[in-house]
Amino acid sequence: IEENAFGLYEGTGIKRIRKQAIPKNNTSGTVGVYRAPDTAEGLPRWVATIRVQRRYIYLGVFAKIDDAVAARKQAEEKYFRPLIEAYEAETMQKER
């Protein structure tokens, strides 16, 4: 298991992604979703991203915050869930 004092497992901070603390400067209420600069039309846009295994993955730009949040949640299931499950399985096996 690639783990160190920072709690990294396969390049991702498992403790951090489990906790998902919302930073104080977050305006969307969801980690990885932020408001993009206004477009030429003056319409607000919301950007969704996720960071996993030391890389950022761009999920898209959305007109509605709910769509950006949904994209982020789907990405968490796709990218974080397998890492968390693998980490937990290896940790339980290690404890035996």
XYZ file of N, CA and C in Angstrom:
288
model
N 0.854 -1.183 0.000
C 0.000 0.000 0.000
C 0.885 1.226 0.000
N 0.662 2.085 -0.968
C 1.408 3.338 -1.016
C 0.706 4.316 -0.088
N 1.220 4.419 1.106
C 0.632 5.325 2.076
C 1.768 5.978 2.838
N 1.580 7.211 3.241
C 2.620 7.902 3.981
C 1.986 8.806 5.030
N 2.780 9.662 5.605
C 2.290 10.550 6.665
C 1.182 11.480 6.174
N 1.086 11.694 4.866
C 0.056 12.571 4.311
C -1.248 11.821 4.062
N -1.267 10.525 4.315
C -2.476 9.744 4.109
C -2.752 9.454 2.648
N -1.704 9.380 1.837
C -1.893 9.125 0.414
C -2.016 7.637 0.140
N -2.915 7.306 -0.758
C -3.071 5.943 -1.254
C -3.221 6.062 -2.764
N -2.307 5.474 -3.491
C -2.286 5.558 -4.951
C -2.410 7.006 -5.443
N -1.714 7.903 -4.759
C -1.670 9.296 -5.184
C -2.858 10.144 -4.779
N -3.743 9.610 -3.957
C -4.935 10.347 -3.536
C -5.043 10.313 -2.014
N -5.374 11.457 -1.425
C -5.552 11.543 0.022
C -6.895 10.955 0.435
N -6.891 9.700 0.870
C -8.133 9.008 1.222
C -8.858 9.720 2.355
N -8.131 10.133 3.365
C -8.777 10.826 4.486
C -9.425 12.125 4.024
N -8.779 12.811 3.112
C -9.300 14.081 2.596
C -10.573 13.873 1.786
N -10.583 12.862 0.925
C -11.771 12.666 0.093
C -12.937 12.089 0.881
N -12.637 11.389 1.961
C -13.729 10.919 2.833
C -14.386 12.086 3.555
N -13.565 13.009 4.028
C -14.057 14.130 4.827
C -14.761 15.178 3.976
N -14.178 15.519 2.837
C -14.725 16.510 1.915
C -15.141 17.808 2.606
N -14.255 18.359 3.397
C -14.524 19.633 4.063
C -14.617 20.746 3.024
N -15.619 21.574 3.169
C -15.825 22.672 2.229
C -14.970 23.856 2.669
N -14.102 24.330 1.789
C -13.260 25.480 2.145
C -14.101 26.720 2.457
N -13.564 27.600 3.276
C -14.283 28.815 3.673
C -14.606 29.712 2.485
N -13.748 29.697 1.470
C -13.963 30.579 0.322
C -14.828 29.945 -0.770
N -15.397 28.775 -0.505
C -16.240 28.097 -1.486
C -17.607 28.772 -1.546
N -18.043 29.130 -2.755
C -19.327 29.824 -2.913
C -20.440 28.911 -3.397
N -20.107 27.700 -3.814
C -21.129 26.805 -4.353
C -21.711 25.864 -3.305
N -20.961 25.631 -2.233
C -21.406 24.669 -1.230
C -20.976 23.247 -1.540
N -20.261 23.051 -2.643
C -19.782 21.727 -3.041
C -18.308 21.820 -3.418
N -17.509 20.917 -2.859
C -16.092 20.869 -3.202
C -15.965 20.556 -4.685
N -15.091 21.285 -5.386
C -14.836 21.028 -6.797
C -15.790 21.719 -7.750
N -16.689 22.537 -7.228
C -17.612 23.297 -8.069
C -17.413 24.774 -7.740
N -17.158 25.573 -8.784
C -16.961 26.998 -8.555
C -17.567 27.805 -9.697
N -17.813 29.046 -9.402
C -18.394 29.941 -10.393
C -17.293 30.460 -11.311
N -17.531 30.318 -12.585
C -16.590 30.816 -13.587
C -16.841 32.298 -13.807
N -15.869 32.995 -14.356
C -16.119 34.400 -14.687
C -17.323 34.500 -15.623
N -18.084 35.561 -15.481
C -19.269 35.743 -16.318
C -18.898 35.734 -17.799
N -19.795 35.201 -18.585
C -19.568 35.131 -20.027
C -19.894 36.475 -20.661
N -19.659 36.561 -21.955
C -19.964 37.798 -22.697
C -21.449 38.132 -22.603
N -22.274 37.102 -22.496
C -23.718 37.319 -22.377
C -24.111 37.748 -20.957
N -23.178 37.701 -20.040
C -23.455 38.076 -18.667
C -24.095 36.964 -17.850
N -24.120 35.752 -18.398
C -24.732 34.628 -17.699
C -23.717 33.939 -16.797
N -24.132 33.581 -15.600
C -23.203 32.856 -14.724
C -22.982 31.437 -15.240
N -21.804 30.941 -15.044
C -21.463 29.570 -15.417
C -20.801 28.906 -14.214
N -20.996 27.620 -14.089
C -20.432 26.849 -12.996
C -19.509 25.786 -13.566
N -18.321 25.677 -13.001
C -17.308 24.725 -13.448
C -17.208 23.611 -12.413
N -17.120 22.375 -12.909
C -16.943 21.223 -12.022
C -15.617 20.555 -12.356
N -14.827 20.270 -11.316
C -13.551 19.579 -11.466
C -13.408 18.563 -10.339
N -12.459 17.669 -10.503
C -12.134 16.725 -9.441
C -10.637 16.449 -9.523
N -10.006 16.249 -8.397
C -8.582 15.921 -8.372
C -8.434 14.517 -7.824
N -7.786 13.678 -8.609
C -7.594 12.287 -8.206
C -6.267 11.790 -8.758
N -5.549 11.078 -7.944
C -4.248 10.518 -8.301
C -3.325 11.570 -8.911
N -3.234 12.678 -8.208
C -2.318 13.782 -8.528
C -2.647 14.524 -9.828
N -3.864 14.399 -10.335
C -4.220 15.131 -11.549
C -5.630 15.697 -11.430
N -5.818 16.836 -12.076
C -7.136 17.458 -12.111
C -7.883 16.954 -13.334
N -9.148 16.666 -13.140
C -10.005 16.243 -14.240
C -11.100 17.295 -14.385
N -11.170 17.862 -15.558
C -12.156 18.888 -15.875
C -13.454 18.182 -16.248
N -14.530 18.475 -15.538
C -15.811 17.809 -15.753
C -16.761 18.608 -16.629
N -16.510 19.893 -16.775
C -17.331 20.698 -17.664
C -17.770 22.015 -17.070
N -18.409 22.813 -17.935
C -18.988 24.098 -17.544
C -20.492 23.957 -17.693
N -21.229 24.446 -16.702
C -22.675 24.262 -16.668
C -23.372 25.583 -16.421
N -24.548 25.744 -17.014
C -25.342 26.951 -16.815
C -25.999 26.941 -15.439
N -26.327 25.749 -14.939
C -26.991 25.621 -13.639
C -26.064 24.976 -12.629
N -26.082 25.507 -11.429
C -25.232 24.959 -10.366
C -25.603 23.515 -10.070
N -26.887 23.181 -10.138
C -27.325 21.808 -9.849
C -26.694 20.807 -10.819
N -26.526 21.201 -12.069
C -25.901 20.315 -13.056
C -24.419 20.121 -12.750
N -23.753 21.180 -12.324
C -22.336 21.084 -11.968
C -22.151 20.200 -10.735
N -23.026 20.357 -9.751
C -22.955 19.539 -8.538
C -23.205 18.066 -8.889
N -24.175 17.802 -9.758
C -24.474 16.426 -10.165
C -23.276 15.800 -10.883
N -22.615 16.569 -11.739
C -21.425 16.075 -12.443
C -20.324 15.738 -11.453
N -20.139 16.591 -10.458
C -19.111 16.349 -9.441
C -19.425 15.084 -8.637
N -20.687 14.918 -8.243
C -21.082 13.728 -7.463
C -20.877 12.452 -8.275
N -21.212 12.484 -9.555
C -20.992 11.321 -10.412
C -19.505 11.001 -10.519
N -18.683 12.029 -10.634
C -17.235 11.831 -10.719
C -16.684 11.261 -9.415
N -17.223 11.685 -8.277
C -16.785 11.129 -6.998
C -17.061 9.637 -6.940
N -18.231 9.232 -7.409
C -18.562 7.806 -7.434
C -17.631 7.051 -8.381
N -17.349 7.633 -9.516
C -16.514 6.981 -10.526
C -15.059 6.873 -10.090
N -14.512 7.956 -9.541
C -13.086 7.996 -9.234
C -12.753 7.701 -7.776
N -13.523 8.233 -6.836
C -13.197 8.072 -5.418
C -13.654 6.732 -4.854
N -14.851 6.298 -5.183
C -15.403 5.069 -4.593
C -14.472 3.873 -4.772
N -13.939 3.592 -5.984
C -13.031 2.439 -6.119
C -11.768 2.567 -5.275
N -11.230 3.775 -5.162
C -10.026 3.976 -4.345
C -10.320 3.744 -2.869
N -11.444 4.269 -2.398
C -11.816 4.089 -0.993
C -12.033 2.615 -0.694
N -12.740 1.931 -1.571
C -13.000 0.506 -1.353
C -11.722 -0.317 -1.377
N -10.824 -0.032 -2.299
C -9.553 -0.754 -2.365
C -8.715 -0.486 -1.116
N -8.691 0.775 -0.682
C -7.946 1.142 0.516
C -8.488 0.400 1.740
N -9.815 0.395 1.874
C -10.429 -0.276 3.026
C -10.175 -1.780 3.004
N -10.252 -2.390 1.824
C -9.994 -3.825 1.712
C -8.558 -4.159 2.083
N -7.608 -3.371 1.587
C -6.199 -3.633 1.901
C -5.894 -3.346 3.362
N -6.543 -2.328 3.921
C -6.325 -2.001 5.330
C -6.857 -3.117 6.225
N -8.038 -3.635 5.895
C -8.606 -4.724 6.689
C -7.748 -5.969 6.582
N -7.244 -6.258 5.386
C -6.387 -7.421 5.168
C -5.084 -7.270 5.944
N -4.570 -6.054 5.987
C -3.315 -5.771 6.685
C -3.472 -5.955 8.198
N -4.673 -5.643 8.712
C -4.929 -5.732 10.151
C -5.077 -7.173 10.623
N -5.354 -8.087 9.723
C -5.539 -9.498 10.101
C -4.275 -10.163 10.473
